[in-house]
Amino acid sequence: MKKLLLLIAFQGVLIQVSSAQKTSIYHKGWIDFNKNGKMDVFEDPSQPIDKRVADLLSQMTVEEKTCQLATLYGYKRVLKEEMPAESWKNEVWKDGIANIDEELNNLASKTDMAPTQYSFPFSKHAMAINTIQKWFVEQTRMGIPVDFTNEGIHGLNHDRATPLPAPIGIGATWDKELVRLAGDVVGREARALGYTNVYTPILDPARDQRWGRTVETYGEDPYLIAELGKQMCLGVQEEGAASTLKHFAVYSVPKGGRDGADRTDPHVAPREMYELYLYPFRRVIQEAHAMGVMSSYNDWNGEPITGSYFFLTELLRQKFGFTGYVVSDSEAVEFLYSKHHVASSPEDAVRMAIEAGLNVRTNFTMPQTYIMPLRNLVKDGKVSMKTLDSRVADVLRVKFELGLFDEPYVKDPKAADKLVHNAEADSMSMKMNRESMVLLKNESNLLPIDKNKYKHILVAGPLAMETSYAISRYGPSHNPVTTVYDGIKNYVGNNATVSYAKGCDIVDATWPESEIIETPLTDKEQADINAAVEEAKKSDIVIVAVGEGAEQVGESLSRTGLNLPGRQLKLVQALQATGKPVVMVMINGQPLTINWENKYVPAILEAWFPSPQSGKVIAETLFGDNNPGGKLSITFPKTVGQIEMNFPFKPSSQAPQSGKNGWGHTSVDGSLYPFGYGLSYTTFDYSNLQVSPESEKGQADVEVTVDVTNTGTRKGDDVVELYLKQELSDVTVYDYDLRGFTRVNLAPGEKKTVHFTLHPDDLAILDKNMNWTVEPGKFKVMIGRSSEDLVLNKEFVVE
């Protein structure tokens, strides 16, 4: 006899329940997850979370516990069914699962295409997630809800969610308030769609500009990264989703900047590790209370992070106070055996990881490839029940904190259609795109372009009609892209004629070998450049879009050179030779060594990897509706021979531009563009720097104020940057550090007083005993337009 299916309402959600169940598990104010007909402590919302975790743990079998320590990658990546199937009762997750990653998000990626009918409309996805969650709540013995995870470093990694610029562009905004709003949007859209945990932000400092994942970072400076990462984390979590920080730790400086299968051997001294690479994680964990951390693939000092008790327990939990759960980067556990060779077998790698402090293993394999070896280890006594319980408790605690045991389902699936990528979110995204624009050069005020003066505009270059950069990995997909050409054409309308000439491809046929062995232009390449030149001759101004696409920079896409790839420099040179004014728009994910371009091209706009609205935002910026106010969050070297070249730096370690190189002139010194650099269509002046108190005992805050005035003729944004220099210390410290920044908008002639608060932590250094200490002595506060353009300074004393 067929079972009668009933529909019951639970907190606004329609849940299908079989009449074969004697009573519903859904009660007013609580859910009978273990289906025993009574309210257990773990099911009682009024009980403290620790008691609920302990009660649930006491009722779980080893099979159920081990299932809470593995990820199931979503549909098409590992999971074969879009919706729960009868076969699931024979799968390992019949006993539950920790999380399901990127489930039904319609991922668009060269390597991971995962089309699905359930990603859009957004309400359809929310209902689909409810259906899957319902299976775990109703069809597993203990009914433990799933934590649905997803990426989100530049907008939620979901079909048509609100896009953000690449993180390197977010870093260029230097706008804490805006990043907080962006976090709100990411968290709100996640929860509306059914995701409960977002893998964002990336807190890795990009100290080697060749590294492919530079595009995914906020920049090179640990303080800037900590401040922006803190806001992103707070924004996501105040919307009820967990923020999982990545990649812990010392991940972002592989030897020689080489990514891909290498991913190891960071040459980082202990002091540098704490001051640069751990600093953002410590701050965001302690100040924003991130609920998740992702452990990285790499080793440090010969010790693989994912198998390190020192990193995952002593540092993360005991010193930093982390209370969430640690998920491994994909295959990090397996690498303990297959790459690092510190584990004797795949099973031994599992043992090492769980004893180190790993909570949840993630990999592109079925979860039983981790769960079964773990069960064997427990059975054989090689992993204690105490260790197992501790790791499971961390996962359960996060699930309780997320409210999954009180409201496991998306309460109002239909609301997702109004909450995801709505007009308000799109406006925020546009603002972030505009604020990420950095003006690198503007000779003779060529920009903004007067559209009434230039009636024939050529838009040239391989990035003019490219779209791949706008939908790069770990962010939203399938949003329509406005190209640079279309953005400019739409902007000028009937005021000017806009023509197009590609000129060359992003790379030539022999690239990247052509970076070290130059080959002659082919007939077609010469013809394409000639065609662009002929168009330029007929035009009044040339806008050339150059840089990198999604296949030249990103994960596993590190570079050996940083010039414009392919024939792009030859195209720029040919266009410049026409004598027509040339504006260069750069679309790229990492600093490029554009020395010739900087010397000869009159105007250069850095757009990074902007969002799908890129063409519109770039046009607004070129023609003056958007006054660029972004600042570089990473140093542009003149040559890869200078790398590592970053801010902050130790005294005399980066040979200042005006100095000599040792006893002779044997190297090109100085940066092409320094950290914190960026021009504007207006000018700003600083005055009246005040520091209070001028003498204190190192345990109180120091208040700093400075007046900033727009002395130009246009409204614009300025980023006021505060740097701190310790005059004398017991150990060699960085020459000076960024310790404050504020983005302000000013009308012509307008003056604002900007306030900074220096906390004791901002003054602290690692002393000889590797303890964070505020040492007595003189400190100099410096206010600058960049790390190299410091215009005001004042001292205070710590007694």
PDB file of C-alpha atoms in Angstrom, residues 436-550:
ATOM      1  CA  SER A 436      38.322  50.071  -6.821  1.00  0.00           C
ATOM      2  CA  MET A 437      39.539  52.147  -9.785  1.00  0.00           C
ATOM      3  CA  VAL A 438      43.125  53.410  -9.297  1.00  0.00           C
ATOM      4  CA  LEU A 439      44.503  56.253 -11.426  1.00  0.00           C
ATOM      5  CA  LEU A 440      48.209  55.537 -11.978  1.00  0.00           C
ATOM      6  CA  LYS A 441      49.133  58.358 -14.349  1.00  0.00           C
ATOM      7  CA  ASN A 442      47.405  61.425 -15.782  1.00  0.00           C
ATOM      8  CA  GLU A 443      49.874  63.612 -17.659  1.00  0.00           C
ATOM      9  CA  SER A 444      48.561  67.070 -18.581  1.00  0.00           C
ATOM     10  CA  ASN A 445      45.177  66.098 -17.130  1.00  0.00           C
ATOM     11  CA  LEU A 446      44.262  64.089 -20.217  1.00  0.00           C
ATOM     12  CA  LEU A 447      41.639  62.432 -18.037  1.00  0.00           C
ATOM     13  CA  PRO A 448      38.753  62.832 -17.609  1.00  0.00           C
ATOM     14  CA  ILE A 449      38.018  62.731 -21.316  1.00  0.00           C
ATOM     15  CA  ASP A 450      35.882  65.564 -22.648  1.00  0.00           C
ATOM     16  CA  LYS A 451      33.361  63.763 -24.830  1.00  0.00           C
ATOM     17  CA  ASN A 452      32.471  67.040 -26.504  1.00  0.00           C
ATOM     18  CA  LYS A 453      36.099  67.511 -27.580  1.00  0.00           C
ATOM     19  CA  TYR A 454      36.860  64.048 -28.949  1.00  0.00           C
ATOM     20  CA  LYS A 455      34.345  63.064 -31.637  1.00  0.00           C
ATOM     21  CA  HIS A 456      36.127  59.964 -32.944  1.00  0.00           C
ATOM     22  CA  ILE A 457      37.181  57.472 -30.253  1.00  0.00           C
ATOM     23  CA  LEU A 458      39.069  54.244 -30.871  1.00  0.00           C
ATOM     24  CA  VAL A 459      38.689  51.479 -28.310  1.00  0.00           C
ATOM     25  CA  ALA A 460      41.461  48.969 -28.918  1.00  0.00           C
ATOM     26  CA  GLY A 461      43.246  46.083 -27.246  1.00  0.00           C
ATOM     27  CA  PRO A 462      42.615  42.431 -26.423  1.00  0.00           C
ATOM     28  CA  LEU A 463      40.732  43.255 -23.211  1.00  0.00           C
ATOM     29  CA  ALA A 464      38.281  45.651 -24.905  1.00  0.00           C
ATOM     30  CA  MET A 465      35.826  42.879 -25.773  1.00  0.00           C
ATOM     31  CA  GLU A 466      36.965  40.261 -23.240  1.00  0.00           C
ATOM     32  CA  THR A 467      34.623  39.012 -20.505  1.00  0.00           C
ATOM     33  CA  SER A 468      36.416  36.146 -18.705  1.00  0.00           C
ATOM     34  CA  TYR A 469      37.923  38.361 -15.986  1.00  0.00           C
ATOM     35  CA  ALA A 470      34.464  39.344 -14.738  1.00  0.00           C
ATOM     36  CA  ILE A 471      33.356  35.806 -13.888  1.00  0.00           C
ATOM     37  CA  SER A 472      36.575  34.353 -12.493  1.00  0.00           C
ATOM     38  CA  ARG A 473      36.531  31.441 -10.016  1.00  0.00           C
ATOM     39  CA  TYR A 474      35.076  31.555  -6.482  1.00  0.00           C
ATOM     40  CA  GLY A 475      32.455  34.202  -7.260  1.00  0.00           C
ATOM     41  CA  PRO A 476      29.085  34.510  -8.993  1.00  0.00           C
ATOM     42  CA  SER A 477      28.554  33.125 -12.487  1.00  0.00           C
ATOM     43  CA  HIS A 478      26.220  33.783 -15.402  1.00  0.00           C
ATOM     44  CA  ASN A 479      25.808  37.512 -14.812  1.00  0.00           C
ATOM     45  CA  PRO A 480      25.766  39.441 -18.123  1.00  0.00           C
ATOM     46  CA  VAL A 481      29.021  41.323 -18.729  1.00  0.00           C
ATOM     47  CA  THR A 482      29.337  44.832 -20.165  1.00  0.00           C
ATOM     48  CA  THR A 483      32.634  44.955 -22.049  1.00  0.00           C
ATOM     49  CA  VAL A 484      34.912  47.978 -22.051  1.00  0.00           C
ATOM     50  CA  TYR A 485      33.989  48.682 -25.666  1.00  0.00           C
ATOM     51  CA  ASP A 486      30.247  48.447 -25.020  1.00  0.00           C
ATOM     52  CA  GLY A 487      30.537  50.525 -21.855  1.00  0.00           C
ATOM     53  CA  ILE A 488      32.257  53.366 -23.694  1.00  0.00           C
ATOM     54  CA  LYS A 489      29.963  53.136 -26.708  1.00  0.00           C
ATOM     55  CA  ASN A 490      26.869  53.226 -24.483  1.00  0.00           C
ATOM     56  CA  TYR A 491      28.264  56.099 -22.421  1.00  0.00           C
ATOM     57  CA  VAL A 492      29.036  58.503 -25.278  1.00  0.00           C
ATOM     58  CA  GLY A 493      25.864  57.647 -27.175  1.00  0.00           C
ATOM     59  CA  ASN A 494      25.424  60.007 -30.117  1.00  0.00           C
ATOM     60  CA  ASN A 495      28.068  62.462 -28.876  1.00  0.00           C
ATOM     61  CA  ALA A 496      30.911  60.619 -30.604  1.00  0.00           C
ATOM     62  CA  THR A 497      31.728  57.807 -33.007  1.00  0.00           C
ATOM     63  CA  VAL A 498      33.308  54.802 -31.312  1.00  0.00           C
ATOM     64  CA  SER A 499      35.307  52.304 -33.356  1.00  0.00           C
ATOM     65  CA  TYR A 500      37.019  49.063 -32.312  1.00  0.00           C
ATOM     66  CA  ALA A 501      40.237  47.303 -33.216  1.00  0.00           C
ATOM     67  CA  LYS A 502      41.469  44.340 -31.219  1.00  0.00           C
ATOM     68  CA  GLY A 503      45.090  44.808 -32.308  1.00  0.00           C
ATOM     69  CA  CYS A 504      46.353  41.546 -30.801  1.00  0.00           C
ATOM     70  CA  ASP A 505      45.370  38.620 -28.612  1.00  0.00           C
ATOM     71  CA  ILE A 506      46.056  38.575 -24.875  1.00  0.00           C
ATOM     72  CA  VAL A 507      48.932  36.153 -25.453  1.00  0.00           C
ATOM     73  CA  ASP A 508      50.818  35.040 -28.547  1.00  0.00           C
ATOM     74  CA  ALA A 509      51.152  31.465 -29.740  1.00  0.00           C
ATOM     75  CA  THR A 510      54.480  30.860 -27.985  1.00  0.00           C
ATOM     76  CA  TRP A 511      53.667  32.589 -24.673  1.00  0.00           C
ATOM     77  CA  PRO A 512      54.962  32.298 -21.952  1.00  0.00           C
ATOM     78  CA  GLU A 513      58.187  31.212 -23.688  1.00  0.00           C
ATOM     79  CA  SER A 514      58.009  34.451 -25.694  1.00  0.00           C
ATOM     80  CA  GLU A 515      58.798  36.300 -22.456  1.00  0.00           C
ATOM     81  CA  ILE A 516      62.321  34.895 -22.563  1.00  0.00           C
ATOM     82  CA  ILE A 517      62.770  34.110 -26.276  1.00  0.00           C
ATOM     83  CA  GLU A 518      61.175  36.770 -28.430  1.00  0.00           C
ATOM     84  CA  THR A 519      59.766  35.579 -31.726  1.00  0.00           C
ATOM     85  CA  PRO A 520      59.041  37.744 -34.780  1.00  0.00           C
ATOM     86  CA  LEU A 521      55.486  38.912 -35.302  1.00  0.00           C
ATOM     87  CA  THR A 522      53.524  36.638 -37.605  1.00  0.00           C
ATOM     88  CA  ASP A 523      51.950  38.138 -40.687  1.00  0.00           C
ATOM     89  CA  LYS A 524      48.559  38.089 -39.014  1.00  0.00           C
ATOM     90  CA  GLU A 525      49.883  39.712 -35.826  1.00  0.00           C
ATOM     91  CA  GLN A 526      51.493  42.507 -37.841  1.00  0.00           C
ATOM     92  CA  ALA A 527      48.338  42.967 -39.879  1.00  0.00           C
ATOM     93  CA  ASP A 528      46.194  43.209 -36.707  1.00  0.00           C
ATOM     94  CA  ILE A 529      48.486  45.868 -35.211  1.00  0.00           C
ATOM     95  CA  ASN A 530      48.537  47.746 -38.537  1.00  0.00           C
ATOM     96  CA  ALA A 531      44.739  47.701 -38.650  1.00  0.00           C
ATOM     97  CA  ALA A 532      44.586  49.196 -35.152  1.00  0.00           C
ATOM     98  CA  VAL A 533      47.089  51.871 -36.139  1.00  0.00           C
ATOM     99  CA  GLU A 534      45.010  52.821 -39.196  1.00  0.00           C
ATOM    100  CA  GLU A 535      41.930  53.162 -36.985  1.00  0.00           C
ATOM    101  CA  ALA A 536      43.938  55.277 -34.545  1.00  0.00           C
ATOM    102  CA  LYS A 537      44.984  57.633 -37.301  1.00  0.00           C
ATOM    103  CA  LYS A 538      41.317  58.281 -38.067  1.00  0.00           C
ATOM    104  CA  SER A 539      40.480  58.869 -34.381  1.00  0.00           C
ATOM    105  CA  ASP A 540      40.893  61.804 -32.004  1.00  0.00           C
ATOM    106  CA  ILE A 541      41.818  59.687 -28.966  1.00  0.00           C
ATOM    107  CA  VAL A 542      42.739  56.069 -28.332  1.00  0.00           C
ATOM    108  CA  ILE A 543      41.591  53.999 -25.345  1.00  0.00           C
ATOM    109  CA  VAL A 544      43.526  50.742 -25.258  1.00  0.00           C
ATOM    110  CA  ALA A 545      42.450  47.968 -22.870  1.00  0.00           C
ATOM    111  CA  VAL A 546      45.322  45.645 -22.003  1.00  0.00           C
ATOM    112  CA  GLY A 547      46.321  43.201 -19.286  1.00  0.00           C
ATOM    113  CA  GLU A 548      45.362  39.662 -18.362  1.00  0.00           C
ATOM    114  CA  GLY A 549      42.369  37.384 -18.688  1.00  0.00           C
ATOM    115  CA  ALA A 550      41.167  34.602 -16.414  1.00  0.00           C
TER     116      ALA A 550
END
